[in-house]
Amino acid sequence: MSEKHFELDIKGMTCAACSARIERVLGKLEGVTANVNLATEKAFVSSNNPAIDLPQIIQSIEKTGFGATESAKVDQNQKSLEKEQEYQKLLKEFLLSALLTLPFLVEMVAMLLNIHLHLSSLIQLALATIVQFYCGRKFYVGALKSLKSGSANMDVLVVLGTSAAYFLSLCVMLFNLPLHLYFEASVSVITLVLLGKLLEVRAKAKTGFAIAKLLHLQPKKAFVERDGKLEEVSIEALKVNDVFVVKAGESIPTDGIVLEGASMVDESMMTGESLPVLKSVGDSIVGATKNGDGMLKCQATKVGADTFLSAIVKLIEEAQGSKAPIQRLADTISGIFVPIVVGIAVITFGIWWMVGGNFEEAIINAVSVLVIACPCALGLATPTAIMVGVGRGASEGILIKNAEVLENVGKISAVVFDKTGTLTYADPHVVDTLIEKNSMDKESFLELAAALEEGSKHPLAKAIIKAAPTTSRLSVQTFQNYSGLGVSGEIDGVVYFAGSPAFITQFTSLEHSSKAKLFLNEGNSIVALATHEEIIGYIALADTIRESAKIAVEKLQNDGIAVYMLTGDNERCAQKVAHELGIKHFFAEVLPDGKAEAISRLKNEGKFVCMVGDGINDAPALAVADVAIAMSNGSDIAVESADLILIANDPLFVVNAIALSRATMSKIKQNLFLAFVYNNLAIPLAFMGMLNPIVAGGAMAMSSVSVVSNSLLLRRWKMKK
């Protein structure tokens, strides 16, 4: 019996309780398993029950109060637009809430300065009512859904705490009780929690950008040959075995095989390597790669969902859809905390009423329990630490995209670096020469090679020209470019060839000396210079290793973290770079799916893996990794797939990013500890009637100040040099 898989976009989730509720409901269907991801707002459902179809699954989700749509039918551009609109709406609500909270803040500051400034009770009621039931209405909706699902989330905590303060104050006004008003507590909590929600929505709004940009690489049209004529068709209309033409400078529409022509193709989106690759008859091509100067006639071998690009998209989606092992700690704890606090408040009310017989005293003590247990400190514990940590990182060129990495980075046991553009500069240069012709010096040799390469646009040619002396170039006649292989030209009546060793052998039938073979095996890119009669010499070119890469590797290894290198380069090149950097483990000649597999292999060995990359080809590996770090000089796809972005393009910043993340996570844990220790000490005092609501409100404020102050200590964090 074949298993069916469905991918759904979910609407209306606000916390872990929501995703857990959907999983429980779908799990009750026979033969159905589900993984619901709150961060990506997606559900991945599998079913081996032929009686269960997609409409039934969607109907089950909708019965729980959430919306569900098959992901394939969702317009990603429209989804991104809706996310932005959601953010703008929440931003307006926060700004309104902050504006209405400002008068309460002024009053509190005035009291601290012993200045008698008092808002009338009617003004307080009007301001607090708008904040409580307009700006904070989403918390009531979220709390109601949470309670219906049989659990309690942060929304329940916010609603209980703010409602207790609000309705107690309302009762004081209506019954003219000689008690303090607590409207300032309710509006402050609503405003601060809205700020946290604002940051959360902003992070979620960017979730789908990576895939959207990846899909944007594929052209919308293709030129298909039909009845001897070229016809422009949409990509969706392409079929396997269709013959299509790719003009110079265009992106290749789909995977295929070259039938006619030859051209250099930029495959950096696939391999991550900067050097273009020669494609000629019989060679395979990949959709979304960039054609160079030539024209190619190709035959489609894969289209639609079967293409290489679609496979990358699927890898990213599946990786993003998997659940993080540790997440939403506050929601998990609050699921136990809220019922206990409510129970304590009810018991407090009952005992004081029955023992003391004083209803007013009983209700005040019960409310004191709820006010002292207001989730202000708990709600601030994580967002304040994140805000300070993210701000400190940004000032140092380390951009932390979301809080998940802050939960996971402390467990990192292995860091995997992509080579090109991460450990190196992706800029080839001349590193050595081997001159076989004794009568020629190095300067003349490079000048001769540069003269021949002047007419080539190949990156290696540019590196040779840059390395040559700045004297006037020799005059070259009958220049000819053999795309991707080499060049030839006549200088002073002699025909010279410059290109790969294989190119020289093919055009001159000359054999390489034993000394030359040793030179070729040193792990560099080689350009040979020869005539029909003799090989003049060889030029070795290599990418430049970043100065700080070796220091970064050493620091990570000293910290007990294993370091790996991942590259599409050949084994010799990879081995050379790894040796120079002191890296003991590396993976060579791997494509994007292979990179993701390498990361998965390390994870299966029990390692907690951090991937550092910069190319589109790194996106699947970044998505699979437990922690993903991208260099900002890389592709937008890699950047959007990452948890951390390094502005400085410096491997040493990986060390500092991990240190900053660990420091931030440490502050979050300290804040949560402070928040719960505060409640564990204060709630018993309130239960015993030793705290009235005024003192409870002050204590609540102090708990918030302690949490914020502790978070602000992160500003002292400094970069390691």
XYZ file of C-alpha atoms in Angstrom:
721
model
C 0.000 0.000 0.000
C 1.585 3.268 -1.110
C 1.781 6.123 1.362
C 0.318 9.486 0.377
C 1.976 12.746 1.358
C 0.302 16.140 1.630
C 1.755 19.572 2.300
C -0.636 22.178 3.682
C -0.408 25.863 4.539
C -2.054 26.528 7.919
C -3.625 29.810 9.001
C -4.451 31.016 12.503
C -1.755 29.350 14.596
C -0.284 31.480 17.379
C 1.765 29.101 19.523
C 2.940 25.542 20.090
C -0.425 24.565 21.587
C -2.063 25.306 18.233
C 0.319 23.132 16.214
C 0.110 20.378 18.843
C -3.680 20.497 18.706
C -3.692 20.029 14.926
C -1.244 17.132 15.223
C -3.447 15.461 17.843
C -6.595 15.872 15.744
C -4.964 14.501 12.592
C -3.322 11.721 14.604
C -6.768 10.442 15.558
C -7.456 9.658 11.876
C -6.584 6.036 11.183
C -3.280 5.638 9.329
C -2.475 9.373 9.414
C 0.615 11.039 10.879
C 1.307 14.762 10.852
C 4.128 17.172 11.545
C 2.910 20.749 11.993
C 5.557 23.473 11.939
C 4.580 26.713 13.658
C 7.497 28.731 12.240
C 6.737 27.950 8.597
C 2.975 27.587 9.213
C 2.933 24.315 7.306
C 1.639 20.812 7.964
C 3.296 17.750 6.451
C 0.783 14.920 6.522
C 1.324 11.267 5.598
C -1.427 8.681 5.184
C -1.392 4.974 4.361
C -5.184 4.797 4.606
C -6.773 4.873 1.121
C -10.069 5.915 2.703
C -8.530 9.202 3.917
C -8.206 11.895 1.246
C -7.053 15.508 1.265
C -10.534 17.092 1.698
C -11.066 15.014 4.864
C -7.723 16.130 6.270
C -8.498 19.786 5.540
C -11.960 19.417 7.058
C -10.475 17.941 10.255
C -8.100 20.899 10.570
C -10.852 23.434 9.941
C -12.966 21.869 12.708
C -10.246 22.864 15.173
C -10.657 26.509 14.138
C -7.723 26.825 11.759
C -7.562 27.332 8.013
C -5.820 24.853 5.709
C -4.913 25.033 2.003
C -2.850 22.688 -0.152
C 0.569 24.355 -0.475
C 0.754 23.717 -4.217
C -2.321 25.926 -4.673
C -0.974 28.812 -2.590
C 0.301 31.869 -4.443
C 3.601 32.536 -2.661
C 3.720 36.170 -3.803
C 0.218 36.737 -2.435
C 1.188 34.953 0.774
C 4.195 37.234 1.226
C 1.974 40.257 0.611
C -0.512 39.066 3.246
C 2.337 38.587 5.722
C 3.495 42.144 5.152
C -0.048 43.430 5.600
C -0.321 41.446 8.840
C 2.881 43.035 10.075
C 1.723 46.557 9.178
C -1.592 45.984 10.966
C 0.148 44.721 14.097
C 2.595 47.628 13.938
C -0.291 50.113 13.962
C -1.882 48.319 16.927
C 1.402 48.406 18.838
C 1.965 52.097 18.104
C -1.581 52.912 19.233
C -1.123 50.837 22.388
C 2.224 52.498 23.124
C 0.704 55.961 22.612
C -2.182 55.232 24.983
C 0.208 53.723 27.548
C 2.411 56.823 27.540
C 0.189 58.855 29.955
C 0.390 56.021 32.517
C 4.146 55.966 32.124
C 4.340 59.729 32.690
C 2.221 59.375 35.823
C 4.439 56.593 37.203
C 7.617 58.576 36.532
C 6.066 61.619 38.208
C 5.266 59.551 41.299
C 8.863 58.391 41.492
C 9.961 62.031 41.369
C 7.432 62.927 44.098
C 5.449 65.059 41.648
C 1.699 64.952 42.124
C 0.362 64.167 38.676
C -2.795 62.080 38.564
C -4.919 60.899 35.663
C -8.640 60.923 36.394
C -10.210 57.509 36.755
C -12.437 58.069 33.700
C -9.444 58.899 31.493
C -7.624 55.827 32.808
C -10.679 53.676 32.094
C -11.050 55.043 28.561
C -7.372 54.543 27.678
C -7.157 51.097 29.295
C -10.382 49.878 27.633
C -9.058 50.685 24.159
C -5.738 48.981 24.875
C -7.323 45.974 26.592
C -10.090 45.156 24.125
C -8.933 46.676 20.848
C -5.139 46.482 20.840
C -5.201 43.294 22.937
C -8.153 41.568 21.304
C -5.875 39.065 19.505
C -4.761 37.711 22.891
C -8.372 36.985 23.848
C -8.924 35.188 20.535
C -5.711 33.203 20.983
C -6.547 32.337 24.590
C -10.013 31.119 23.598
C -8.579 28.847 20.887
C -5.963 27.568 23.309
C -8.530 26.703 25.976
C -10.727 25.011 23.380
C -7.757 22.822 22.443
C -7.386 21.776 26.054
C -4.127 23.610 26.721
C -2.913 26.997 27.933
C -0.456 29.241 26.118
C 1.131 32.647 26.536
C -2.105 34.286 25.355
C -3.887 32.773 28.346
C -1.249 34.189 30.680
C -1.555 37.643 29.120
C -5.353 37.591 29.250
C -5.460 36.395 32.873
C -2.936 38.922 34.130
C -4.210 41.963 32.267
C -7.877 41.094 32.784
C -7.314 40.691 36.531
C -5.735 44.141 36.715
C -8.342 45.705 34.421
C -11.482 44.266 36.022
C -10.239 44.829 39.558
C -9.728 48.485 38.640
C -13.171 48.592 37.051
C -14.744 47.173 40.223
C -12.910 49.758 42.307
C -14.437 52.492 40.147
C -17.969 51.053 39.974
C -18.247 50.285 43.683
C -16.115 53.213 44.850
C -13.778 50.919 46.754
C -10.885 52.505 48.674
C -8.339 50.636 46.563
C -5.715 51.467 43.971
C -6.409 51.344 40.229
C -4.311 48.883 38.260
C -4.989 50.067 34.729
C -1.309 50.943 34.256
C -0.399 47.279 34.808
C -2.835 45.982 32.193
C -1.876 48.492 29.482
C 1.869 48.052 30.077
C 1.689 44.279 29.730
C -0.422 44.482 26.561
C 1.980 46.982 24.969
C 5.127 45.023 25.780
C 3.701 41.698 24.648
C 2.499 43.330 21.417
C 6.091 44.355 20.798
C 7.154 40.727 21.142
C 4.413 39.635 18.752
C 5.553 42.310 16.304
C 9.060 40.847 16.226
C 7.647 37.339 15.779
C 5.461 38.327 12.811
C 8.395 40.120 11.182
C 10.481 36.950 11.361
C 7.667 34.753 10.034
C 6.976 37.176 7.167
C 10.380 36.332 5.675
C 10.027 32.556 5.878
C 9.021 32.022 2.266
C 11.392 34.523 0.663
C 14.206 32.012 0.086
C 12.078 29.646 -1.971
C 10.386 32.507 -3.832
C 13.778 33.917 -4.861
C 15.033 30.481 -5.839
C 12.052 29.924 -8.118
C 12.610 33.393 -9.575
C 15.930 32.184 -11.046
C 14.092 30.052 -13.582
C 13.022 31.991 -16.696
C 9.309 32.230 -17.416
C 9.684 31.509 -21.137
C 11.634 29.146 -23.400
C 12.356 29.113 -27.144
C 11.248 25.704 -28.433
C 12.054 24.445 -31.940
C 8.908 23.234 -33.701
C 8.614 22.535 -37.416
C 12.013 24.139 -37.959
C 10.967 27.409 -36.311
C 11.560 28.858 -32.865
C 8.416 29.345 -30.834
C 8.318 31.108 -27.457
C 6.383 29.071 -24.885
C 5.863 29.229 -21.130
C 8.005 27.026 -18.882
C 4.891 25.118 -17.845
C 4.344 24.080 -21.487
C 7.768 22.419 -21.799
C 7.730 18.645 -22.193
C 10.396 15.978 -21.941
C 12.300 15.606 -25.272
C 11.337 19.112 -26.437
C 14.202 20.786 -28.328
C 14.882 24.313 -27.110
C 17.434 27.023 -27.856
C 19.299 29.071 -25.248
C 20.681 32.354 -26.579
C 23.792 34.120 -25.241
C 23.321 35.601 -21.794
C 20.009 33.828 -21.108
C 19.171 31.510 -18.233
C 18.657 27.870 -19.151
C 14.930 27.049 -18.795
C 15.107 23.394 -17.711
C 17.392 20.363 -17.359
C 18.600 18.833 -20.595
C 21.387 17.676 -22.928
C 23.284 19.836 -25.450
C 22.567 18.815 -29.063
C 24.436 21.590 -30.878
C 26.828 24.422 -30.028
C 29.332 25.173 -27.284
C 29.318 27.818 -24.586
C 30.584 28.628 -21.120
C 27.839 28.178 -18.528
C 27.838 29.744 -15.075
C 26.821 26.921 -12.724
C 27.653 28.746 -9.508
C 24.027 28.455 -8.355
C 24.498 24.687 -8.479
C 28.163 24.082 -7.619
C 29.077 27.289 -5.778
C 32.264 27.569 -7.847
C 32.919 30.860 -9.606
C 34.531 29.472 -12.761
C 32.129 28.863 -15.682
C 32.054 25.414 -17.240
C 32.293 24.587 -20.949
C 29.177 22.884 -22.287
C 29.270 21.225 -25.686
C 27.500 18.420 -27.551
C 26.488 15.591 -25.236
C 26.963 17.542 -22.005
C 24.136 17.855 -19.488
C 22.807 21.256 -18.469
C 20.774 22.363 -15.461
C 17.778 24.657 -15.433
C 18.284 28.199 -14.011
C 22.049 28.181 -14.694
C 23.354 31.090 -16.794
C 24.509 30.693 -20.391
C 27.587 32.613 -21.535
C 28.498 34.020 -24.952
C 27.575 31.056 -27.126
C 24.249 29.615 -28.296
C 23.085 26.140 -27.304
C 20.485 23.844 -28.821
C 19.335 21.388 -26.176
C 16.857 18.601 -25.521
C 14.785 18.640 -22.332
C 15.347 15.632 -20.089
C 13.453 16.823 -17.000
C 10.688 19.386 -16.610
C 8.490 20.809 -13.858
C 8.759 19.162 -10.478
C 11.457 16.726 -11.686
C 14.123 19.375 -12.384
C 17.254 19.968 -10.361
C 15.946 23.367 -9.234
C 12.673 21.855 -8.020
C 14.637 19.225 -6.116
C 16.530 21.989 -4.292
C 13.251 23.734 -3.459
C 11.838 20.484 -2.098
C 14.934 19.899 0.021
C 14.596 23.350 1.568
C 10.855 22.953 2.197
C 11.299 19.571 3.856
C 14.159 20.840 6.017
C 12.215 23.930 7.050
C 9.194 21.791 7.811
C 11.017 19.589 10.303
C 10.578 20.453 13.972
C 13.310 21.903 16.156
C 14.035 19.701 19.192
C 13.863 22.566 21.671
C 11.440 25.409 21.092
C 8.789 27.559 22.669
C 9.920 26.880 26.224
C 7.715 29.585 27.710
C 4.545 28.117 26.129
C 5.377 24.652 27.416
C 5.916 25.881 30.967
C 2.882 28.159 30.860
C 0.684 25.175 30.023
C 1.384 23.941 33.574
C 1.866 27.329 35.211
C -1.504 28.901 34.343
C -3.784 26.206 35.772
C -1.703 26.125 38.951
C -1.915 29.913 39.400
C -5.675 29.919 38.757
C -6.076 27.065 41.194
C -4.056 28.901 43.844
C -6.158 32.034 43.317
C -9.402 30.049 43.725
C -8.080 28.293 46.829
C -6.922 31.631 48.240
C -10.366 33.136 47.734
C -12.121 30.101 49.254
C -9.908 29.808 52.331
C -9.982 33.505 53.171
C -13.750 33.724 52.700
C -14.485 30.614 54.710
C -11.961 31.302 57.482
C -12.201 35.076 57.725
C -15.728 35.530 56.438
C -14.663 38.701 54.641
C -15.584 38.608 50.949
C -13.693 41.810 50.121
C -10.498 40.578 51.771
C -10.856 37.218 50.060
C -11.269 38.730 46.611
C -8.378 41.161 47.167
C -6.027 38.357 48.200
C -7.149 36.198 45.263
C -6.564 39.087 42.874
C -3.176 39.664 44.525
C -2.235 36.121 43.539
C -3.262 36.768 39.935
C -1.537 40.171 39.788
C 1.676 38.920 41.355
C 1.612 36.018 38.895
C 1.060 38.325 35.927
C 3.270 37.039 33.094
C 5.001 40.367 32.570
C 8.443 39.113 33.588
C 7.848 35.784 31.860
C 6.715 37.563 28.702
C 9.756 39.874 28.749
C 12.317 37.173 29.548
C 12.900 36.061 25.974
C 12.155 39.136 23.773
C 14.285 41.570 25.786
C 17.321 39.286 25.685
C 16.777 38.710 21.974
C 16.397 42.433 21.290
C 19.601 43.358 23.139
C 21.547 40.402 21.734
C 20.388 41.045 18.180
C 21.173 44.753 18.514
C 24.637 44.048 19.897
C 25.304 41.580 17.121
C 24.109 43.989 14.430
C 26.504 46.651 15.700
C 29.342 44.147 15.212
C 28.192 42.851 11.822
C 26.408 39.712 13.077
C 22.747 39.528 12.111
C 20.659 37.027 14.094
C 17.531 36.211 12.086
C 15.474 34.285 14.611
C 15.454 32.981 18.148
C 15.655 29.300 17.242
C 19.412 29.466 16.741
C 19.708 30.986 20.210
C 18.105 27.839 21.611
C 20.250 25.440 19.601
C 23.708 26.961 19.215
C 24.956 25.860 22.629
C 24.741 22.233 21.494
C 26.916 22.684 18.380
C 29.542 19.955 18.164
C 30.503 20.345 14.493
C 30.887 23.310 12.138
C 30.862 22.650 8.387
C 32.320 25.379 6.148
C 31.641 25.696 2.444
C 35.037 26.354 0.824
C 34.592 28.788 -2.042
C 33.508 32.249 -0.957
C 33.487 31.252 2.721
C 36.973 30.036 3.582
C 38.321 31.554 0.359
C 37.671 34.747 -1.608
C 36.382 33.081 -4.832
C 38.959 35.145 -6.751
C 41.616 33.051 -8.605
C 45.181 34.343 -8.764
C 48.596 33.115 -9.932
C 50.391 31.202 -7.177
C 53.303 29.566 -9.017
C 54.951 28.980 -12.379
C 56.986 26.139 -13.864
C 59.051 27.219 -16.899
C 60.268 24.323 -19.042
C 62.098 26.503 -21.563
C 65.409 27.427 -19.954
C 65.993 30.512 -22.115
C 62.870 32.302 -20.814
C 62.576 34.128 -17.494
C 59.390 34.362 -15.429
C 58.621 37.949 -16.433
C 58.804 37.202 -20.159
C 56.849 33.983 -19.663
C 53.949 35.741 -17.941
C 54.019 38.562 -20.495
C 53.719 36.050 -23.335
C 50.846 34.227 -21.610
C 49.061 37.511 -20.850
C 49.308 38.607 -24.475
C 47.591 35.409 -25.590
C 44.933 35.613 -22.874
C 44.102 39.260 -23.659
C 41.277 38.202 -25.967
C 39.723 35.743 -23.499
C 37.046 36.518 -20.908
C 37.769 33.443 -18.799
C 38.401 34.192 -15.063
C 41.758 32.377 -15.213
C 42.771 34.531 -18.179
C 41.974 37.672 -16.190
C 44.105 36.403 -13.312
C 47.072 35.797 -15.626
C 46.737 39.257 -17.180
C 46.635 40.785 -13.714
C 49.811 38.905 -12.676
C 51.809 39.860 -15.777
C 54.158 42.861 -15.908
C 52.548 46.150 -16.899
C 54.728 46.567 -20.004
C 53.076 46.911 -23.415
C 51.468 43.709 -24.658
C 52.953 41.710 -27.515
C 51.073 41.886 -30.800
C 48.921 38.785 -31.409
C 47.599 37.799 -34.853
C 45.060 35.129 -35.842
C 43.771 34.894 -32.270
C 41.320 32.053 -31.671
C 39.342 31.181 -28.551
C 38.458 27.561 -27.811
C 35.614 28.105 -25.349
C 36.473 26.728 -21.926
C 39.647 25.015 -23.126
C 42.181 27.642 -24.137
C 43.343 30.083 -26.776
C 45.822 30.256 -29.628
C 47.503 33.066 -31.501
C 50.503 33.967 -33.638
C 53.262 36.163 -32.197
C 56.256 37.081 -34.365
C 55.433 34.238 -36.757
C 55.149 31.573 -34.064
C 51.815 29.952 -33.136
C 51.305 29.675 -29.386
C 48.700 27.789 -27.364
C 47.580 28.626 -23.822
C 45.080 26.497 -21.953
C 44.516 23.435 -19.828
C 47.112 20.631 -19.953
C 44.580 18.447 -21.774
C 44.052 21.218 -24.343
C 47.810 21.427 -24.994
C 48.068 17.665 -25.422
C 45.103 17.644 -27.810
C 46.395 20.416 -30.086
C 50.145 19.761 -30.007
C 50.481 16.029 -29.185
C 53.209 17.018 -26.713
C 53.688 14.972 -23.538
C 54.086 16.536 -20.095
C 57.369 15.909 -18.303
C 57.584 14.045 -14.998
C 58.398 17.345 -13.301
C 55.310 18.894 -14.872
C 53.108 16.022 -13.711
C 54.207 16.627 -10.134
C 53.377 20.310 -10.623
C 49.928 19.385 -11.964
C 49.172 17.272 -8.912
C 49.682 20.058 -6.378
C 45.955 20.838 -6.291
C 45.834 24.041 -8.342
C 44.140 25.106 -11.560
C 46.739 24.927 -14.351
C 47.213 26.920 -17.584
C 49.954 25.611 -19.887
C 51.769 27.606 -22.584
C 53.220 25.827 -25.640
C 54.059 25.927 -29.360
C 53.663 23.027 -31.776
C 57.239 21.976 -30.971
C 57.606 22.420 -27.214
C 55.867 23.142 -23.914
C 57.181 26.461 -22.611
C 55.778 26.245 -19.113
C 52.860 26.117 -16.707
C 51.001 28.646 -14.563
C 49.345 27.497 -11.331
C 46.327 29.440 -10.125
C 44.402 29.125 -6.885
C 41.773 30.855 -4.859
C 42.966 32.975 -1.938
C 42.296 31.639 1.537
C 40.837 34.280 3.841
C 43.407 35.470 6.363
C 41.211 34.788 9.370
C 40.068 31.321 8.250
C 42.939 29.442 9.916
C 42.450 31.384 13.177
C 38.716 30.643 13.116
C 39.307 26.930 12.549
C 41.860 26.801 15.366
C 39.558 28.614 17.824
C 36.643 26.324 17.027
C 38.768 23.211 17.449
C 40.177 24.545 20.735
C 36.575 24.974 21.874
C 35.994 21.263 21.259
C 34.051 21.771 18.034
C 34.908 19.534 15.071
C 35.502 21.451 11.819
C 34.618 20.108 8.358
C 34.982 21.567 4.858
C 32.454 21.037 2.077
C 33.192 21.812 -1.590
C 32.358 20.988 -5.186
C 36.091 21.161 -6.006
C 38.179 18.131 -6.938
C 39.828 16.021 -4.259
C 43.340 17.486 -4.724
C 42.197 21.110 -4.440
C 40.079 20.319 -1.389
C 42.897 18.419 0.285
C 45.341 21.276 -0.272
C 43.039 23.923 1.238
C 42.087 21.667 4.145
C 45.759 21.013 4.917
C 46.626 24.728 4.858
C 43.758 25.503 7.262
C 44.376 22.589 9.597
C 41.029 20.987 8.785
C 41.155 17.216 9.236
C 37.807 16.336 7.661
C 36.412 17.426 4.297
C 33.888 16.435 1.637
C 34.928 17.064 -1.997
C 33.152 16.996 -5.378
C 29.685 17.304 -3.840
C 26.610 18.919 -5.429
C 23.764 20.582 -3.464
C 21.910 17.371 -2.690
C 25.231 15.777 -1.732
C 25.966 18.672 0.610
C 22.631 18.203 2.335
C 23.347 14.466 2.579
C 26.751 15.186 4.134
C 25.112 17.340 6.800
C 22.492 14.640 7.425
C 25.239 12.037 7.730
C 26.984 14.045 10.432
C 23.673 14.532 12.248
C 23.040 10.796 12.103
C 26.417 10.297 13.786
C 25.029 12.217 16.748
C 26.629 15.569 15.988
C 24.799 18.871 16.333
C 25.787 20.560 13.083
C 26.315 24.192 12.108
C 26.631 24.877 8.354
C 28.420 27.989 7.058
C 27.934 28.873 3.370
C 27.327 31.630 0.860
C 25.946 30.171 -2.376
C 22.582 29.066 -3.692
C 24.065 25.585 -3.802
C 24.509 25.784 -0.029
C 20.804 26.462 0.606
C 19.737 22.793 1.029
C 22.644 22.113 3.401
C 21.878 25.301 5.334
C 18.252 24.225 5.645
C 19.163 20.716 6.858
C 21.725 21.935 9.418
C 20.756 22.440 13.047
C 22.222 25.952 12.858
C 22.740 27.774 9.533
C 25.181 30.673 9.041
C 25.525 32.595 5.764
C 28.071 35.099 4.494
C 26.283 38.234 3.281
C 28.348 38.348 0.075
C 26.615 35.130 -0.937
C 23.341 34.643 -2.719
C 20.052 35.935 -1.335
C 18.865 32.334 -1.211
C 21.654 31.299 1.154
C 21.080 34.389 3.272
C 17.318 33.782 3.550
C 17.911 30.125 4.452
C 20.229 31.004 7.330
C 19.733 31.712 11.028
C 22.794 33.944 11.257
C 24.183 36.319 8.619
C 27.756 37.600 8.777
C 28.161 41.057 7.229
C 31.966 41.010 7.421
C 32.383 37.855 5.262
C 34.938 36.712 7.801
C 35.118 33.098 9.110
C 36.311 34.433 12.475
C 32.870 35.986 12.850
C 31.472 32.444 13.041
C 33.337 32.047 16.331
C 31.944 35.364 17.561
C 28.426 34.584 16.323
C 28.417 31.368 18.332
C 29.760 33.206 21.407
C 27.119 35.934 21.101
C 24.336 33.429 20.591
C 25.414 31.430 23.612
C 25.583 34.604 25.702
C 22.086 35.603 24.566
C 20.655 32.153 25.248
C 22.283 32.230 28.680
C 20.487 35.512 29.422
C 17.161 34.032 28.306
C 17.605 31.115 30.718
C 18.624 33.484 33.510
C 15.563 35.652 32.822
C 13.211 32.691 32.874
C 14.821 31.548 36.122
C 14.362 35.021 37.636
C 10.734 35.141 36.473
C 9.849 31.782 38.003
C 11.837 32.282 41.196
C 9.959 35.566 41.598
C 6.623 33.781 41.239
C 7.638 30.922 43.528
C 8.494 33.428 46.261
C 5.752 36.002 45.683
C 2.723 33.756 45.158
C 2.965 32.163 48.632
C 3.172 35.648 50.178
C 0.074 36.729 48.266
C -1.691 33.508 49.262
C -1.020 34.250 52.917
C -2.437 37.761 52.549
C 0.927 39.421 53.095
C 0.766 41.290 49.773
C -2.054 43.578 48.817
C -2.671 44.297 45.099
C -0.704 47.572 45.268
C 2.419 45.865 46.613
C 1.810 42.976 44.212
C 1.684 45.410 41.298
C 4.923 47.037 42.457
C 6.582 43.664 42.870
C 5.407 42.687 39.408
C 6.995 45.844 37.984
C 10.241 45.140 39.852
C 10.343 41.633 38.430
C 10.116 43.133 34.950
C 12.864 45.638 35.726
C 15.151 42.851 36.950
C 14.595 40.860 33.762
C 15.179 43.865 31.494
C 18.246 44.951 33.470
C 19.719 41.468 33.194
C 19.129 41.494 29.433
C 20.839 44.886 29.128
C 24.022 43.358 30.523
C 24.426 41.801 27.060
C 25.471 45.234 25.837
C 28.830 44.596 27.503
C 29.519 41.630 25.229
C 32.629 42.135 23.088
C 33.982 40.501 19.944
C 36.915 38.101 20.164
C 39.848 39.095 17.965
